[in-house]
Structures are given as C-alpha cells and as structure tokens.
Tab-separated table of C-alpha atoms in Angstrom:
chain	number	residue	atom	x	y	z
C	1	MET	CA	39.910	7.877	23.407
C	2	ASN	CA	36.943	4.753	23.971
C	3	SER	CA	37.436	1.717	22.875
C	4	PRO	CA	35.637	0.263	20.342
C	5	SER	CA	33.385	-1.488	22.994
C	6	THR	CA	32.358	1.788	24.694
C	7	GLN	CA	32.099	3.428	20.797
C	8	PHE	CA	29.530	-0.163	19.773
C	9	VAL	CA	27.178	0.344	23.304
C	10	SER	CA	27.339	4.747	22.995
C	11	SER	CA	26.088	4.070	19.013
C	12	ARG	CA	23.547	1.263	20.379
C	13	ARG	CA	22.460	3.864	22.574
C	14	MET	CA	21.756	6.748	19.716
C	15	SER	CA	20.078	4.353	17.999
C	16	VAL	CA	17.473	3.418	20.714
C	17	TYR	CA	15.427	6.322	20.101
C	18	ASP	CA	15.666	9.107	17.333
C	19	PRO	CA	11.911	11.751	17.975
C	20	ILE	CA	12.977	13.411	14.584
C	21	HIS	CA	12.310	9.434	12.751
C	22	GLN	CA	10.197	8.606	14.591
C	23	ILE	CA	7.689	12.063	13.979
C	24	ASN	CA	7.636	11.466	10.240
C	25	MET	CA	7.412	7.653	10.587
C	26	TRP	CA	3.899	8.265	12.544
C	27	GLY	CA	3.377	11.132	9.808
C	28	GLU	CA	3.698	9.128	7.091
C	29	ASN	CA	1.680	6.442	8.657
C	30	PHE	CA	-0.919	8.487	9.393
C	31	LYS	CA	-0.876	9.008	5.662
C	32	SER	CA	-1.361	5.538	4.884
C	33	ASN	CA	-3.451	4.437	7.226
C	34	GLY	CA	-0.382	2.076	9.236
C	35	ASN	CA	-0.144	-1.249	9.384
C	36	LEU	CA	-1.301	-2.894	12.470
C	37	GLY	CA	-0.182	-6.674	11.334
C	38	ALA	CA	2.950	-5.533	11.269
C	39	SER	CA	5.451	-6.067	14.522
C	40	MET	CA	9.232	-4.576	14.840
C	41	PRO	CA	11.247	-7.011	16.801
C	42	LEU	CA	11.638	-6.757	20.921
C	43	ILE	CA	15.360	-7.968	20.122
C	44	ASP	CA	17.623	-6.149	17.568
C	45	GLU	CA	19.374	-7.807	14.718
C	46	SER	CA	22.582	-5.711	14.809
C	47	ASN	CA	22.751	-7.115	18.543
C	48	LEU	CA	22.705	-10.916	16.753
C	49	LYS	CA	24.917	-10.013	14.293
C	50	PHE	CA	27.337	-8.903	16.803
C	51	ASP	CA	27.193	-11.242	19.515
C	52	ASN	CA	27.457	-14.628	16.230
C	53	GLN	CA	30.551	-12.251	15.188
C	54	SER	CA	32.270	-12.375	19.088
C	55	GLU	CA	31.150	-16.192	19.330
C	56	ASP	CA	33.308	-16.384	16.237
C	57	ALA	CA	35.965	-14.612	16.663
C	58	SER	CA	36.341	-15.889	20.437
C	59	HIS	CA	36.518	-20.128	18.808
C	60	GLY	CA	39.087	-18.355	16.333
C	61	VAL	CA	41.856	-16.974	19.384
C	62	LEU	CA	40.635	-19.497	21.963
C	63	GLY	CA	40.752	-23.022	19.986
C	64	THR	CA	43.961	-24.009	20.238
C	65	PHE	CA	43.452	-24.142	24.341
C	66	LYS	CA	39.905	-25.933	24.167
C	67	THR	CA	41.502	-29.558	25.702
C	68	TYR	CA	43.278	-27.129	28.401
C	69	ASP	CA	40.394	-25.289	29.689
C	70	ARG	CA	37.731	-28.327	29.009
C	71	GLU	CA	37.813	-29.128	32.976
C	72	ALA	CA	37.422	-26.075	34.337
C	73	ASN	CA	34.540	-24.717	31.569
C	74	LYS	CA	32.713	-27.948	32.928
C	75	PRO	CA	30.458	-25.837	35.897
C	76	VAL	CA	29.668	-23.060	33.557
C	77	ALA	CA	28.896	-24.573	30.549
C	78	ASN	CA	27.031	-27.074	32.809
C	79	LYS	CA	25.134	-23.910	34.283
C	80	THR	CA	25.060	-22.274	30.800
C	81	GLN	CA	23.258	-25.980	29.288
C	82	ARG	CA	20.423	-25.742	32.118
C	83	ARG	CA	19.330	-21.836	31.338
C	84	LEU	CA	19.454	-23.233	27.358
C	85	ALA	CA	16.811	-26.042	29.014
C	86	GLN	CA	14.892	-23.479	31.383
C	87	ASN	CA	14.681	-21.279	27.709
C	88	ARG	CA	12.982	-24.044	26.163
C	89	GLU	CA	10.737	-25.258	28.600
C	90	ALA	CA	9.491	-21.598	28.944
C	91	ALA	CA	8.944	-21.427	25.312
C	92	ARG	CA	7.074	-24.829	25.331
C	93	LYS	CA	4.512	-23.506	27.547
C	94	SER	CA	3.644	-20.250	26.417
C	95	ARG	CA	3.616	-21.887	22.465
C	96	LEU	CA	0.946	-24.579	24.378
C	97	ARG	CA	-0.979	-21.384	26.467
C	98	LYS	CA	-0.768	-19.459	22.988
C	99	LYS	CA	-2.099	-22.599	21.344
C	100	ALA	CA	-5.146	-22.799	23.789
C	101	TYR	CA	-6.211	-18.966	23.208
C	102	VAL	CA	-6.340	-19.515	19.403
C	103	GLN	CA	-8.705	-23.006	20.498
C	104	GLN	CA	-11.188	-20.692	22.727
C	105	LEU	CA	-11.431	-18.503	19.974
C	106	GLU	CA	-12.304	-20.573	17.713
C	107	SER	CA	-14.772	-22.297	19.608
C	108	SER	CA	-16.639	-18.983	20.143
C	109	ARG	CA	-16.889	-18.387	16.923
C	110	LEU	CA	-18.335	-21.750	16.307
C	111	LYS	CA	-20.640	-21.160	19.195
C	112	LEU	CA	-21.445	-17.513	17.550
C	113	MET	CA	-22.145	-18.643	13.920
C	114	GLN	CA	-24.668	-21.782	15.417
C	115	LEU	CA	-26.613	-19.124	17.475
C	116	GLU	CA	-26.941	-16.997	14.665
C	117	LEU	CA	-27.869	-19.854	12.397
C	118	GLU	CA	-31.040	-20.776	14.972
C	119	LEU	CA	-31.572	-16.828	15.458
C	120	GLU	CA	-32.408	-16.465	12.053
C	121	HIS	CA	-34.700	-19.841	11.993
C	122	ALA	CA	-36.401	-18.542	14.645
C	123	ARG	CA	-37.360	-15.828	12.393
C	124	GLN	CA	-37.962	-17.498	9.283
C	125	GLN	CA	-40.674	-19.580	11.959
C	126	GLY	CA	-41.879	-16.326	13.132
C	127	LEU	CA	-42.206	-14.340	9.574
C	128	TYR	CA	-44.343	-17.783	8.296
C	129	VAL	CA	-46.661	-18.253	11.263
C	130	GLY	CA	-47.016	-14.241	11.963
C	131	GLY	CA	-47.198	-13.129	8.348
C	132	GLY	CA	-50.652	-11.686	7.995
C	133	LEU	CA	-51.472	-8.329	7.204
C	134	ASP	CA	-51.442	-7.138	11.133
C	135	SER	CA	-48.122	-8.786	11.653
C	136	ASN	CA	-45.954	-6.011	12.488
C	137	PRO	CA	-41.910	-5.938	11.711
C	138	LEU	CA	-41.015	-4.311	14.516
C	139	ASP	CA	-41.860	-7.089	16.501
C	140	PHE	CA	-39.193	-9.200	15.626
C	141	PRO	CA	-35.609	-8.420	16.457
C	142	GLU	CA	-32.966	-6.428	14.496
C	143	PRO	CA	-30.049	-8.380	12.968
C	144	VAL	CA	-27.085	-9.175	15.520
C	145	ASN	CA	-23.957	-7.367	14.339
C	146	SER	CA	-22.047	-10.756	14.099
C	147	GLY	CA	-18.751	-8.914	14.030
C	148	ILE	CA	-19.426	-7.425	16.988
C	149	THR	CA	-20.210	-10.269	19.343
C	150	ILE	CA	-17.669	-12.136	17.708
C	151	PHE	CA	-15.399	-8.923	19.343
C	152	GLU	CA	-17.316	-9.154	22.738
C	153	MET	CA	-16.196	-12.899	23.298
C	154	GLU	CA	-12.857	-12.442	21.669
C	155	TYR	CA	-12.437	-9.246	24.128
C	156	GLY	CA	-13.894	-11.405	27.174
C	157	LEU	CA	-11.280	-14.640	26.156
C	158	TRP	CA	-8.000	-11.672	25.603
C	159	VAL	CA	-9.144	-10.252	29.477
C	160	GLU	CA	-8.599	-13.973	30.906
C	161	GLU	CA	-5.512	-14.038	29.073
C	162	GLN	CA	-4.224	-11.379	30.091
C	163	ASN	CA	-4.887	-11.645	33.959
C	164	ARG	CA	-2.608	-14.557	33.834
C	165	GLN	CA	0.189	-13.177	31.920
C	166	ILE	CA	0.076	-10.670	34.867
C	167	LEU	CA	0.133	-12.815	37.323
C	168	GLU	CA	2.558	-14.607	35.979
C	169	LEU	CA	4.943	-11.720	35.329
C	170	ARG	CA	4.442	-10.576	38.912
C	171	THR	CA	5.330	-13.767	40.453
C	172	ALA	CA	8.665	-14.140	37.678
C	173	LEU	CA	9.475	-10.956	39.063
C	174	ASN	CA	9.666	-11.380	42.608
C	175	ALA	CA	11.270	-15.251	42.251
C	176	HIS	CA	14.426	-12.517	40.470
C	177	ILE	CA	14.279	-14.884	37.030
C	178	GLY	CA	17.013	-14.196	34.626
C	179	ASP	CA	16.740	-11.941	32.271
C	180	ILE	CA	16.099	-14.390	29.464
C	181	GLU	CA	13.564	-15.552	30.492
C	182	LEU	CA	11.752	-12.512	31.722
C	183	ARG	CA	12.392	-11.241	27.855
C	184	ILE	CA	10.213	-14.588	26.873
C	185	LEU	CA	7.569	-12.932	29.096
C	186	VAL	CA	7.677	-9.878	28.001
C	187	GLU	CA	7.137	-10.382	24.154
C	188	GLY	CA	4.736	-12.787	24.723
C	189	ILE	CA	3.018	-9.895	26.491
C	190	MET	CA	3.638	-7.565	23.673
C	191	ASN	CA	2.554	-9.991	21.253
C	192	HIS	CA	-0.648	-10.324	23.281
C	193	TYR	CA	-1.289	-6.312	23.020
C	194	SER	CA	-0.991	-6.775	18.957
C	195	GLU	CA	-3.618	-9.350	19.160
C	196	ILE	CA	-6.010	-6.364	20.662
C	197	PHE	CA	-5.343	-4.097	18.253
C	198	ARG	CA	-6.282	-6.552	15.004
C	199	MET	CA	-9.258	-7.524	16.964
C	200	LYS	CA	-10.272	-3.615	17.120
C	201	SER	CA	-9.412	-3.046	14.005
C	202	ALA	CA	-11.930	-6.244	13.139
C	203	ALA	CA	-14.802	-4.527	15.124
C	204	ALA	CA	-14.453	-1.227	13.674
C	205	LYS	CA	-14.758	-2.125	10.317
C	206	ALA	CA	-18.313	-4.188	11.965
C	207	ASP	CA	-18.927	-0.609	13.531
C	208	VAL	CA	-16.601	2.039	14.327
C	209	PHE	CA	-18.849	3.811	16.609
C	210	TYR	CA	-19.168	0.732	18.768
C	211	VAL	CA	-15.549	0.852	18.740
C	212	MET	CA	-15.446	5.299	19.508
C	213	SER	CA	-18.082	5.176	22.417
C	214	GLY	CA	-15.844	2.059	24.425
C	215	MET	CA	-18.693	0.429	25.172
C	216	TRP	CA	-16.722	-2.426	25.281
C	217	LYS	CA	-14.369	-1.594	28.304
C	218	THR	CA	-15.904	-0.231	31.720
C	219	THR	CA	-17.167	2.913	33.028
C	220	ALA	CA	-14.212	3.849	34.569
C	221	GLU	CA	-11.781	3.322	31.245
C	222	ARG	CA	-14.458	4.853	29.371
C	223	PHE	CA	-13.427	7.953	31.173
C	224	PHE	CA	-10.232	8.423	29.681
C	225	LEU	CA	-11.263	7.438	26.571
C	226	TRP	CA	-9.347	8.562	23.644
C	227	ILE	CA	-10.360	7.721	19.787
C	228	GLY	CA	-11.443	4.040	21.302
C	229	GLY	CA	-8.527	3.318	23.541
C	230	PHE	CA	-6.177	4.816	25.784
C	231	ARG	CA	-3.696	7.994	25.221
C	232	PRO	CA	-0.179	6.820	25.616
C	233	SER	CA	1.704	10.299	26.484
C	234	GLU	CA	-0.808	10.336	29.917
C	235	LEU	CA	0.513	6.636	30.506
C	236	LEU	CA	3.321	7.678	30.171
C	237	LYS	CA	3.375	10.245	32.540
C	238	VAL	CA	1.572	8.363	35.058
C	239	LEU	CA	3.440	4.707	35.277
C	240	LEU	CA	6.676	5.556	34.201
C	241	PRO	CA	8.014	7.375	37.325
C	242	LEU	CA	6.682	3.801	39.100
C	243	ILE	CA	9.719	2.022	37.650
C	244	GLU	CA	12.796	3.868	38.447
C	245	PRO	CA	15.384	4.365	38.922
C	246	LEU	CA	16.323	5.482	35.252
C	247	ILE	CA	19.450	6.328	34.126
C	248	GLU	CA	20.181	10.030	32.207
C	249	GLN	CA	20.027	8.614	28.809
C	250	GLN	CA	16.947	6.814	29.462
C	251	ARG	CA	15.308	9.366	31.027
C	252	LEU	CA	15.712	11.580	27.722
C	253	ASP	CA	14.959	9.223	25.474
C	254	LEU	CA	11.712	8.934	27.387
C	255	GLN	CA	11.187	12.586	27.800
C	256	ASN	CA	11.384	12.628	23.695
C	257	LEU	CA	9.420	9.155	23.480
C	258	GLY	CA	6.319	11.392	25.260
C	259	LYS	CA	6.868	14.494	23.162
C	260	SER	CA	6.241	12.306	20.165
C	261	CYS	CA	3.387	10.754	21.399
C	262	GLN	CA	1.886	14.197	22.767
C	263	GLN	CA	2.742	15.505	18.630
C	264	ALA	CA	0.732	12.773	17.272
C	265	GLU	CA	-1.909	12.988	19.648
C	266	ASP	CA	-2.639	16.365	18.986
C	267	ALA	CA	-1.978	15.445	15.097
C	268	LEU	CA	-4.758	12.460	15.284
C	269	SER	CA	-6.970	15.051	17.557
C	270	GLN	CA	-6.930	17.934	15.208
C	271	GLY	CA	-7.960	15.470	12.105
C	272	MET	CA	-11.340	13.977	14.153
C	273	ASP	CA	-12.392	18.281	15.120
C	274	LYS	CA	-12.207	18.294	11.346
C	275	LEU	CA	-14.290	15.397	10.596
C	276	GLN	CA	-16.853	15.775	13.093
C	277	GLN	CA	-17.286	19.643	11.396
C	278	THR	CA	-17.089	18.642	8.139
C	279	LEU	CA	-19.876	15.775	8.657
C	280	ALA	CA	-22.066	18.047	10.955
C	281	GLU	CA	-22.358	19.801	7.770
C	282	SER	CA	-22.859	17.298	5.739
C	283	VAL	CA	-26.204	16.287	7.587
C	284	ALA	CA	-27.264	19.841	8.268
C	285	THR	CA	-27.305	20.590	4.787
C	286	GLY	CA	-29.550	17.357	3.905
C	287	GLN	CA	-32.699	17.608	2.359
C	288	LEU	CA	-35.642	15.428	1.875
C	289	ILE	CA	-36.051	13.832	-1.582
C	290	GLN	CA	-39.196	11.795	-2.235
C	291	GLY	CA	-39.780	11.300	1.383
C	292	SER	CA	-36.361	10.035	2.550
C	293	TYR	CA	-32.621	11.093	2.978
C	294	VAL	CA	-31.056	8.439	1.820
C	295	GLN	CA	-29.388	9.747	-0.943
C	296	GLN	CA	-27.985	13.226	0.888
C	297	MET	CA	-26.924	10.414	3.081
C	298	ALA	CA	-24.448	8.719	1.579
C	299	SER	CA	-21.849	11.145	1.265
C	300	SER	CA	-22.037	11.338	4.911
C	301	MET	CA	-21.568	7.634	4.924
C	302	GLU	CA	-18.528	7.935	3.286
C	303	LYS	CA	-17.194	10.551	5.652
C	304	LEU	CA	-18.034	8.063	8.222
C	305	GLU	CA	-15.347	5.674	6.714
C	306	ALA	CA	-12.776	8.007	7.729
C	307	LEU	CA	-13.136	6.949	11.090
C	308	VAL	CA	-12.167	3.732	10.667
C	309	CYS	CA	-9.130	5.182	10.243
C	310	PHE	CA	-8.217	6.984	12.951
C	311	VAL	CA	-8.707	4.275	15.428
C	312	ASN	CA	-6.318	2.499	13.431
C	313	GLN	CA	-4.019	5.306	13.607
C	314	ALA	CA	-4.857	5.868	17.311
C	315	ASP	CA	-3.601	1.712	17.991
C	316	HIS	CA	-0.917	2.230	16.315
C	317	LEU	CA	0.459	5.275	18.103
C	318	ARG	CA	-0.206	2.813	21.303
C	319	GLN	CA	1.772	0.058	19.839
C	320	GLU	CA	5.232	2.023	18.537
C	321	THR	CA	4.542	3.405	21.844
C	322	MET	CA	4.599	0.396	24.102
C	323	LEU	CA	7.751	-1.056	21.376
C	324	GLN	CA	9.419	1.904	21.928
C	325	ILE	CA	9.365	1.860	25.908
C	326	SER	CA	10.743	-1.712	26.188
C	327	ARG	CA	13.879	-0.831	23.243
C	328	ILE	CA	14.265	1.704	25.521
C	329	LEU	CA	13.640	-0.055	29.193
C	330	THR	CA	16.325	-2.999	29.562
C	331	THR	CA	14.642	-6.093	30.084
C	332	ARG	CA	13.877	-6.124	33.771
C	333	GLN	CA	12.878	-2.666	33.873
C	334	ALA	CA	10.269	-3.419	30.680
C	335	ALA	CA	9.324	-6.275	33.289
C	336	ARG	CA	8.457	-4.314	35.475
C	337	TYR	CA	6.506	-1.729	33.443
C	338	PHE	CA	4.404	-3.658	31.335
C	339	LEU	CA	3.089	-5.151	35.579
C	340	VAL	CA	1.909	-1.529	36.465
C	341	PHE	CA	0.660	-1.228	32.834
C	342	GLY	CA	-1.173	-4.397	33.223
C	343	GLU	CA	-2.525	-4.046	36.704
C	344	TYR	CA	-3.727	-0.044	36.055
C	345	PHE	CA	-6.388	-1.693	34.056
C	346	GLN	CA	-7.052	-4.434	36.145
C	347	ARG	CA	-7.358	-1.439	38.632
C	348	LEU	CA	-9.725	0.524	36.519
C	349	ARG	CA	-11.898	-1.958	35.874
C	350	GLY	CA	-12.298	-2.721	39.763
C	351	LEU	CA	-13.097	0.576	40.778
C	352	SER	CA	-16.163	0.482	38.259
C	353	SER	CA	-17.514	-2.563	39.997
C	354	LEU	CA	-16.996	-0.863	42.779
C	355	TRP	CA	-19.187	1.897	41.929
C	356	SER	CA	-21.862	0.417	39.925
C	357	ASN	CA	-22.107	-1.861	42.632
C	358	GLN	CA	-21.740	0.967	45.714
C	359	PRO	CA	-25.246	0.753	47.776
C	360	ARG	CA	-27.119	4.162	46.957
C	361	GLU	CA	-30.019	5.346	48.776
C	362	PRO	CA	-33.376	5.975	46.734
C	363	ALA	CA	-33.810	9.582	46.065
C-alpha cells in the first residue's frame, strides 16, 4: 500500500500534463483568438498550499520541543537565512535589470517619436519649396510604419537582454548553484519570452506581412520559419535529447506534449492553407471599377485581418509549449533546456553572419 506522501507525488505527477485537456484548451483558444497577455504560474499553487500545511502541522507537533532543539537547529537556521538573503538579493537584481530594460525601451520610443517629427517637418518644408506643378510626389519617401520601427528597436534590445540571460544561466549552471536561485533565473527567461510574444502581437497589427515574412530575423532563422516564428514540435525533437537523462514519466509526458504540438501545428497550417486559397480566389475575381480595384480589394483586406489571428495563435502555442516543458522538467533540467534553447538561436544568428560574410568568387 502506498504511503500518503507517495500518493501525493503520484497525483502531482499525473496532473503535470494531460494531452487531451491540452489539445482541447488550444482548440478553444484557437477559436477565441487566445490571450497572449495571460501567463500561467511556473510554481503550482497546490505545492504552496501543501508546504504551508506541512509547516503548520510541524509547528503544532514539535512546538513543545522548540526550546530543547534551539541550539541543535542553529546551523540549519543560519544556512536557511543565508539562502533566503541570497534569494532576496537575486530577486532585487532581477528587478533592477528589468527596470533598466524597460527604461531602454521607453528611451527608444522617445527617440523614434522625435525622428518621426523631424521627418514630417522635413516633408512639409520640401512640399512647400517644391510644391509647383513640376513636383513629383513620388520623390518623397513613403510614410514610416512607426509600429514596425518600434518593434525593430525593441527587438534589438530584446536580443541583447537574451544574450545576457544566457550567459548568466550558463555561469549559474557551471557554478552548481541551488535550485531556488535557478528557479529565479528560469522564471526571468520565461517572462522575457512572454515579452517578445507581446511585441510580435503589436507588430502584427502594424504590418502582419512583415512578421509573417520573418524580416526581423536572420536568414538562417527564416529558413526554419513557421507562421512568424519557430515550430515548437521540431525544437522538442532537436533539443530535449541534449538534456538527458530523463525519467520514464518525463519522457512519456514530453512525447505526449510533442504529439499535441504537432496536432495544433497541423490545424493552424490547414487554416493558413484555406485562408491563402480563399484570398487568392478573392483577388483573382476582382473587377476594375472606375479605373480602380479598391472596392473589390475591401473584401480581401478583411480576409487579411485573419492573418493576425494566426500569428497570435502560433505564438500562443509556442508559449504554452514552453510553459508545459518547464512543468514537466525539474528546475535544473528546465535551466539546461532554456540554455540550449537560447544557444540554438545564437548559433543560427552566427551561421547567418558567417554565410553573409564569406568571400565569394566573382561571377
């Protein structure tokens, strides 16, 4: 007969991942356009409640021996206090880094607004000076898409912060720091990826074709592009073998997660194919009305708005997959996974740089 603690561990393990529930959840999110702003906690509340109840029970049973054990528990208490102080210091540094990162983004936005004002002022002066009959409006640049410009500036800062986090995580793993400190770093990385999904959602509203084309990524990254980003099931296959060994239950949960990812990806890909076909038919049947296709293109523009939904849903799938991985793996395994995850994209960017800079013979 299993002990109560064994039953608890078993029930927690079974609740880590339910592939049927996950598929249904992604399906409902796909219908309702999801919510990228919502994030699921990395530490389950049931764990916190269990720990609190255990602490209360221990105080009740051992309270009469408190005085007797005080001297014996001093070394343990001192070690716990040091650990808590280290955790508070790590959290404080994390908050400071996040504050500096946000300040950088805000500074970039202000610089962009100033550039737009200067550009608009220059345009007005040019139109005034050269506004005669011979002036050609095509000589002036098209309006700048401020949403995309902001995204490019933010993304550059995002990559810099990602590189810093990867270095910090690699150093922490090599130093064999405790799981609590590692958990803080893992949660910081998860929050950082949530930020890029938020940024992409805003950029898709500004120009969904830009996001879909992956022009904000390097050439090697674009080679693996799927609906504006990476394909979750493929990275599961490539990266998870690098963090072995895994216990059998973890391996089973990750296999189920990969199958669920594949099903969700197939559903999104089929939806994209259908939208592409419908859009092609809409454009092909357009008629020239009073020298313009504008009226006919209005219906096609409505269909294009669905592309934003596809980008958001693909990012939602990516985010949910990362969250599930962090639940299935232990803290140290999750730290190793996000290290190889970040290094994978660093290598792709490095490959793009090597390819573009290699010497080529003249034709």
